[in-house]
Short mmCIF file of C-alpha atoms in Angstrom, two decimals:
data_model
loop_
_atom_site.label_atom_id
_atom_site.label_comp_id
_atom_site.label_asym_id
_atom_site.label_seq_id
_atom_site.Cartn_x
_atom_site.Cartn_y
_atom_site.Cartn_z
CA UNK A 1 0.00 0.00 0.00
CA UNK A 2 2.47 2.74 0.78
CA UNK A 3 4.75 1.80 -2.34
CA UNK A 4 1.58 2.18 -4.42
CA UNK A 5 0.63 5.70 -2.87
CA UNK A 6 4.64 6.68 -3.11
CA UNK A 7 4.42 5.79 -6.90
CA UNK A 8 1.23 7.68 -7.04
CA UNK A 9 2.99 10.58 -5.58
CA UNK A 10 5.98 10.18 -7.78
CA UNK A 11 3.64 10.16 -10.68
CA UNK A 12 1.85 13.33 -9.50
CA UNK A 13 4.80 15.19 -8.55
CA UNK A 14 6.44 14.19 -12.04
CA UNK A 15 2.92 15.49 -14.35
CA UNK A 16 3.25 18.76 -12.38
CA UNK A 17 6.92 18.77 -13.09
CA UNK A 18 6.36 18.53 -16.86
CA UNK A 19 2.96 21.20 -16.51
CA UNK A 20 4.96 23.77 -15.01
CA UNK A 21 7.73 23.43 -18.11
CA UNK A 22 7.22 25.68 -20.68
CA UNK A 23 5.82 23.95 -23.70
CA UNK A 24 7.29 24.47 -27.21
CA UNK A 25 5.35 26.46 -29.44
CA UNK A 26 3.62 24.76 -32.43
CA UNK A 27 3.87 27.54 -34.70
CA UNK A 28 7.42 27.94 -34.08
CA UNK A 29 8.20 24.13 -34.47
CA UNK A 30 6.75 24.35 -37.80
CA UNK A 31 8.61 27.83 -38.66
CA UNK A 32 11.81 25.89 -37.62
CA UNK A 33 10.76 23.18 -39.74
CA UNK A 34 9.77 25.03 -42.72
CA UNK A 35 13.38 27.17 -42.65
CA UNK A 36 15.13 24.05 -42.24
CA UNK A 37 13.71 22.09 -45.20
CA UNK A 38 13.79 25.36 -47.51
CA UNK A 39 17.75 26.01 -46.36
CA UNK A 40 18.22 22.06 -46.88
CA UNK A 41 16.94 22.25 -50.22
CA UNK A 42 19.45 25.37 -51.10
CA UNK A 43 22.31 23.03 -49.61
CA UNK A 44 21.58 19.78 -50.96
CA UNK A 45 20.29 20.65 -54.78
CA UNK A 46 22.12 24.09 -54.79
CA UNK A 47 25.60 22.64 -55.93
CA UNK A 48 23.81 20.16 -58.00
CA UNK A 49 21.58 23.54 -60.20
CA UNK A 50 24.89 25.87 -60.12
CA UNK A 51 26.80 24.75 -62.63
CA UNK A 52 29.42 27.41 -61.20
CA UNK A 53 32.39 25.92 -60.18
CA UNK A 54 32.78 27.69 -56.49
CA UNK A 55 36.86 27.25 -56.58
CA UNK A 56 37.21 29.16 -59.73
CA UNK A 57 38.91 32.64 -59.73
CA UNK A 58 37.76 35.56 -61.73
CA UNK A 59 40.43 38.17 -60.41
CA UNK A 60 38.97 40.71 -62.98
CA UNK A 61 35.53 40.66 -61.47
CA UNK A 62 37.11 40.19 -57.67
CA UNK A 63 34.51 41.99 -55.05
CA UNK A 64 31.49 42.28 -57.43
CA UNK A 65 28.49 43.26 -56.59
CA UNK A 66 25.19 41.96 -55.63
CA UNK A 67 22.67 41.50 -58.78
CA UNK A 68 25.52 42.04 -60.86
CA UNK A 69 26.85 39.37 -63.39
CA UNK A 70 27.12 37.30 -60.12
CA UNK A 71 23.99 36.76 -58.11
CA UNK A 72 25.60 37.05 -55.18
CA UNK A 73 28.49 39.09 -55.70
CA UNK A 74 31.93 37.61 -55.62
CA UNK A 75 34.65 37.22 -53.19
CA UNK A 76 38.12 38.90 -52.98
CA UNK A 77 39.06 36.08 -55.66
CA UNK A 78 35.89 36.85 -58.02
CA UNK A 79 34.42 33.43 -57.21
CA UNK A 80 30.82 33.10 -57.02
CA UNK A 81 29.29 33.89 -53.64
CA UNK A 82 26.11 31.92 -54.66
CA UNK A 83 28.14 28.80 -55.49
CA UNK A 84 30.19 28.65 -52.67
CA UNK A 85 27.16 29.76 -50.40
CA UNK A 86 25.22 26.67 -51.70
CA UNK A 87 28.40 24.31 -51.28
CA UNK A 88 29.99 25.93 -47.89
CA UNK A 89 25.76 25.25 -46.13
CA UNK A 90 25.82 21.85 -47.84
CA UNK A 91 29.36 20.97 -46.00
CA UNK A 92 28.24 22.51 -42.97
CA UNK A 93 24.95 21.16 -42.83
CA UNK A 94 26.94 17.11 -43.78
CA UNK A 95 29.50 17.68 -41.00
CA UNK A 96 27.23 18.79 -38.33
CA UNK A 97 24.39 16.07 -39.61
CA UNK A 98 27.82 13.08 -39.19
CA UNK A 99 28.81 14.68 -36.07
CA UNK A 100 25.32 14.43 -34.33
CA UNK A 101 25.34 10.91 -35.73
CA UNK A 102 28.77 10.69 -34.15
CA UNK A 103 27.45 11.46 -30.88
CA UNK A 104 23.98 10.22 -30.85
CA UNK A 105 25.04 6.35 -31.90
CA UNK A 106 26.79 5.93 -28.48
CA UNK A 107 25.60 8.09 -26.33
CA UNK A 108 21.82 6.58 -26.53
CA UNK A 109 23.00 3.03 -26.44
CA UNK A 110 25.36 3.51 -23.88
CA UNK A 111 23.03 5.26 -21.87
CA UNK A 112 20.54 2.56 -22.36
CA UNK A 113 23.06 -0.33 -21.67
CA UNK A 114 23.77 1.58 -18.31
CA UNK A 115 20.60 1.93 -16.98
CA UNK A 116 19.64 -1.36 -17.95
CA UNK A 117 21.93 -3.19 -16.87
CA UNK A 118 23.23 -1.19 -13.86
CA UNK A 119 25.79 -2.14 -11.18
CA UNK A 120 29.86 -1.72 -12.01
CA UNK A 121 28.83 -1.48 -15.16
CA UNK A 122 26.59 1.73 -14.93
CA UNK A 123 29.23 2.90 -12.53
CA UNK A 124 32.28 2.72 -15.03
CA UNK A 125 30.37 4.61 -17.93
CA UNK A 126 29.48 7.43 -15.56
CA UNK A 127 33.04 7.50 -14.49
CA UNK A 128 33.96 7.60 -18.31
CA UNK A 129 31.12 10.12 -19.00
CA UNK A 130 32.78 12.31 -15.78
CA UNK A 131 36.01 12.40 -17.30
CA UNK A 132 35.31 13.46 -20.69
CA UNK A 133 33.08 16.50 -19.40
CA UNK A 134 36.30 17.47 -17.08
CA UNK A 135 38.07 17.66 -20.23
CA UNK A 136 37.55 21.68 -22.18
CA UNK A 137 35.48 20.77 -24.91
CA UNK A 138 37.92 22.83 -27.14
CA UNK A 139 41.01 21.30 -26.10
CA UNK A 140 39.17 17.56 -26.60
CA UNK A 141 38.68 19.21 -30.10
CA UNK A 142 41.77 20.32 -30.94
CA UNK A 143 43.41 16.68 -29.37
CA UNK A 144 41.71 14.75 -32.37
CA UNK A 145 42.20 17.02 -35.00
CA UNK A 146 45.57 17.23 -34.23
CA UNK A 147 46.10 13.68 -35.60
CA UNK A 148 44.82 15.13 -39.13
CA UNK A 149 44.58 18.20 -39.18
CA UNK A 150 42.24 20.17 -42.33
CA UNK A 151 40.31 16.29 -42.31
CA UNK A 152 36.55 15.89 -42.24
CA UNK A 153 36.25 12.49 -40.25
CA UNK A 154 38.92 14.17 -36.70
CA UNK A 155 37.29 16.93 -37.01
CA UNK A 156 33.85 15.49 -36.36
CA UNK A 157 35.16 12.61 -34.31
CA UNK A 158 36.55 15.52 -32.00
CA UNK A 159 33.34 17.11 -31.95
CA UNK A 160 31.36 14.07 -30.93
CA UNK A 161 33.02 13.10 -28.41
CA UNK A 162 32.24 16.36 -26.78
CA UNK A 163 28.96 16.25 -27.27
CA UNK A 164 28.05 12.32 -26.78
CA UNK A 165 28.22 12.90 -22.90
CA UNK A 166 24.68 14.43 -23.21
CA UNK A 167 22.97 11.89 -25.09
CA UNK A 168 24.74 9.48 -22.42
CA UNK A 169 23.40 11.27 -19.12
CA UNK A 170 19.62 11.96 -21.01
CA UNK A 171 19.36 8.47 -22.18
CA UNK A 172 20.34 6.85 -19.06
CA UNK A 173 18.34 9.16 -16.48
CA UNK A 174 15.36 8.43 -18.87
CA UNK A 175 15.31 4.93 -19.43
CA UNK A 176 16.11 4.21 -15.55
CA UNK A 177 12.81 5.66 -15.31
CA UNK A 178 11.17 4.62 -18.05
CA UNK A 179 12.31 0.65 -17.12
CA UNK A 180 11.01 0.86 -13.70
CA UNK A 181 7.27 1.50 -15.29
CA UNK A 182 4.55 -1.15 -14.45
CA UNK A 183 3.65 -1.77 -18.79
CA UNK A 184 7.40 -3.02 -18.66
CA UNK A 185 7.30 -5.18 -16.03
CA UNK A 186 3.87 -6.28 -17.28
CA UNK A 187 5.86 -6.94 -21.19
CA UNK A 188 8.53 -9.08 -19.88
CA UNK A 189 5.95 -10.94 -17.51
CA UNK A 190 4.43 -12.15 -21.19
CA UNK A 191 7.56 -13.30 -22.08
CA UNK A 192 8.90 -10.44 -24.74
CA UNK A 193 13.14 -9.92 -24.96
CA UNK A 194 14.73 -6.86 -24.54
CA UNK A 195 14.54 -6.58 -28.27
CA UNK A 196 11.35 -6.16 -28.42
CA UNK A 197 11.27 -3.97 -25.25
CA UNK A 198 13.91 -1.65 -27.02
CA UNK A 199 12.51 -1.38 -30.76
CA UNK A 200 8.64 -0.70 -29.22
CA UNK A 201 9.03 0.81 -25.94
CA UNK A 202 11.72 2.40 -25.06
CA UNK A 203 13.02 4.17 -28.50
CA UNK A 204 9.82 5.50 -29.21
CA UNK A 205 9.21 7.06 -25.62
CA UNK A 206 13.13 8.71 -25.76
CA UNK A 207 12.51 9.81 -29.63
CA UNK A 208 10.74 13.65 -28.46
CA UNK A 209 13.50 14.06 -26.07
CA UNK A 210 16.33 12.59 -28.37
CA UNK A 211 15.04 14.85 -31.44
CA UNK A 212 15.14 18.02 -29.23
CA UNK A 213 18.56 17.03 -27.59
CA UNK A 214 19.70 16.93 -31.42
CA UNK A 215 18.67 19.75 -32.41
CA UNK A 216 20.62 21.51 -29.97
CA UNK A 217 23.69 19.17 -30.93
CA UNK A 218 23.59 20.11 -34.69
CA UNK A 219 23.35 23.37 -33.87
CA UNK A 220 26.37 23.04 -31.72
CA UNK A 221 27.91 21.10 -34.34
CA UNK A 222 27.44 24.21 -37.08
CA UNK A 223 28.93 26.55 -34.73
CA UNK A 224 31.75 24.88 -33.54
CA UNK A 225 32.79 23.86 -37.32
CA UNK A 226 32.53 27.62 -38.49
CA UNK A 227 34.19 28.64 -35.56
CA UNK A 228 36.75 26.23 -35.77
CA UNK A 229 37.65 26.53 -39.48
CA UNK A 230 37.32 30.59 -38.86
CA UNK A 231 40.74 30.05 -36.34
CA UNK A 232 42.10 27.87 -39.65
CA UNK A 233 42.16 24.22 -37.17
CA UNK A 234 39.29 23.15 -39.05
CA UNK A 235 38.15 22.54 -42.74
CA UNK A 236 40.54 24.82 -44.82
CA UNK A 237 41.03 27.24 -47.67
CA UNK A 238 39.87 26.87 -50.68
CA UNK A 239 37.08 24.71 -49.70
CA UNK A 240 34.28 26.92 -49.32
CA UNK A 241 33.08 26.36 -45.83
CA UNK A 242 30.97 29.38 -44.18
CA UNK A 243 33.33 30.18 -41.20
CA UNK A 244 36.32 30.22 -43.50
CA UNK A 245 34.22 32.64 -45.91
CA UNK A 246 33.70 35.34 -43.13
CA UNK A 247 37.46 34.96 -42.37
CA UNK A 248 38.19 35.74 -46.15
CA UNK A 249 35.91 38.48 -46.84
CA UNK A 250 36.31 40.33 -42.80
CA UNK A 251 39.10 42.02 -44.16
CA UNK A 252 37.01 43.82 -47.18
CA UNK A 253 34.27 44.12 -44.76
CA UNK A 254 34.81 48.80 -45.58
CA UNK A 255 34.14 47.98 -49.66
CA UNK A 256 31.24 45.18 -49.53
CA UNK A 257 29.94 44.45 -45.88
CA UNK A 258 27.13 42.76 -47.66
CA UNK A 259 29.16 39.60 -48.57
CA UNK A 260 30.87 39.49 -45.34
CA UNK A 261 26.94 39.22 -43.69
CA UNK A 262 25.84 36.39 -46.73
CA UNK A 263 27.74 33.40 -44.50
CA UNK A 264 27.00 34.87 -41.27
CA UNK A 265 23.31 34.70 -41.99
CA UNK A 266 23.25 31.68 -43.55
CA UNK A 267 24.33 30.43 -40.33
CA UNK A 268 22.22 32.56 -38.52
CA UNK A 269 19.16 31.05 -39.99
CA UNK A 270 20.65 27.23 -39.93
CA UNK A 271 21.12 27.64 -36.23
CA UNK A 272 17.34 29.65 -35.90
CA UNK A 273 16.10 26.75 -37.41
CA UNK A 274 17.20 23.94 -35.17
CA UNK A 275 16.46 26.31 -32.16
CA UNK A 276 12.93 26.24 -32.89
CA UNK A 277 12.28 23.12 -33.81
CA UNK A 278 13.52 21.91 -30.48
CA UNK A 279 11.46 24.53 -28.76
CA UNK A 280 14.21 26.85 -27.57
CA UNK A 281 14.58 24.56 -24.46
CA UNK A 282 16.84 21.78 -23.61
CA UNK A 283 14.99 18.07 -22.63
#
């Protein structure tokens, strides 16, 4: 009796819990969603419909306009802004989509593995998880790359293995929860594995918090390669990448700010997007 009325408290004291947290809006969710598919398009099928190769130098034409015979404008180089625009959002948008991968992969089944199976086990991945969040997420960053440095793969290894820590923690405080509920109990009782248990209970109830916990991650992921490619430790010149673009153009920023802000917002509005879609809050 007083187990039953301390899970009915629990259970009380948890709904109120997730009342009294503010709610995502639906008409932002769908704002993020519409940006994101609309900037996806430009940064899938934009390299694919400009036939302008975004590496080739038109010195006579360097700093062009906008709306003039390029799009865009061009950079100090006379490349096409619009090409490498659609190819530096299609890398970006790759590496971060890898890196969440990256990150996501083993930091959901680890966390799952931990709070399923518990004991020293449970005990040694926390310890694990501890010690990479001691660790500067920068410095684990720069560790990795340093084994290749202007490579795709280190870069987003590094990345991910700043960010899997999150998934770890979520995952695992979730499913400890999640595992302890009576329809669980009541599924194994009828004799179904932990496969089962896995594929059509427990994914499904950590996908909303999962989805929202990537969004942020992506978005970390978009930052931290522009960032990291803007200090020249990341993807380098003269692949068009949108952190090394603002690097390039920052020092014409006097004669044609308007190029220098093209990159910037395009990363603006990646970022917007995955902030709304995930409801501006963390899970």
């Amino acid at each position: 009796m007083n187990s039953a009325i301390t899970s009915s408290t629990t259970d009380i004291h948890a709904a109120l819990a997730q009342a009294a947290r503010p709610q995502p809006s639906r008409w932002a969710q769908q704002l993020g969603w519409m940006l994101l598919l609309i900037l996806s398009g430009f940064a899938l099928l934009g390299p694919l419909l400009i036939s302008t190769d975004p590496d080739r130098q038109d010195l006579l034409n360097a700093l062009a306009p906008l709306w003039g015979d390029y799009l865009l404008g061009s950079d100090p180089y006379g490349r096409s802004m619009l090409a490498r625009l659609a190819h530096g959002a299609q890398l970006s948008f790759l590496l971060a989509l890898l890196t969440t991968l990256m990150a996501v992969v083993p930091g959901v089944l680890l966390g799952i593995v931990a709070a399923w199976r518990g004991g020293w086990l449970e005990k040694a991945l926390v310890a694990l998880a501890d010690m990479i969040m001691a660790l500067p997420g920068l410095l684990l960053v720069l560790l990795v790359i340093a084994f290749a440095p202007g490579h795709f793969v280190p870069l987003c290894l590094g990345l991910a293995l700043a960010l899997w820590v999150e998934f770890f923690r979520i995952s695992r405080a979730r499913s400890a929860v999640i595992l302890q509920q009576p329809y669980i109990e009541a599924t194994r009782m009828l004799g179904f594995g932990p496969g089962y248990i896995l594929r059509r209970l427990l994914l499904p109830a950590l996908a909303p918090t999962l989805l929202t916990l990537g969004s942020f991650a992506m978005s970390t992921a978009i930052i931290g390669i522009s960032t990291l490619s803007a200090i020249s430790v990341g993807v380098r010149p003269p692949t068009a990448e949108l952190g090394s673009m603002i690097v390039e153009l920052l020092p014409y920023y006097a004669e044609a700010p308007a190029l220098v802000l093209l990159p910037s917002l395009l990363i603006f509005l990646l970022v917007l997007a995955l902030q709304l879609i995930s409801g501006g809050r963390k899970p």
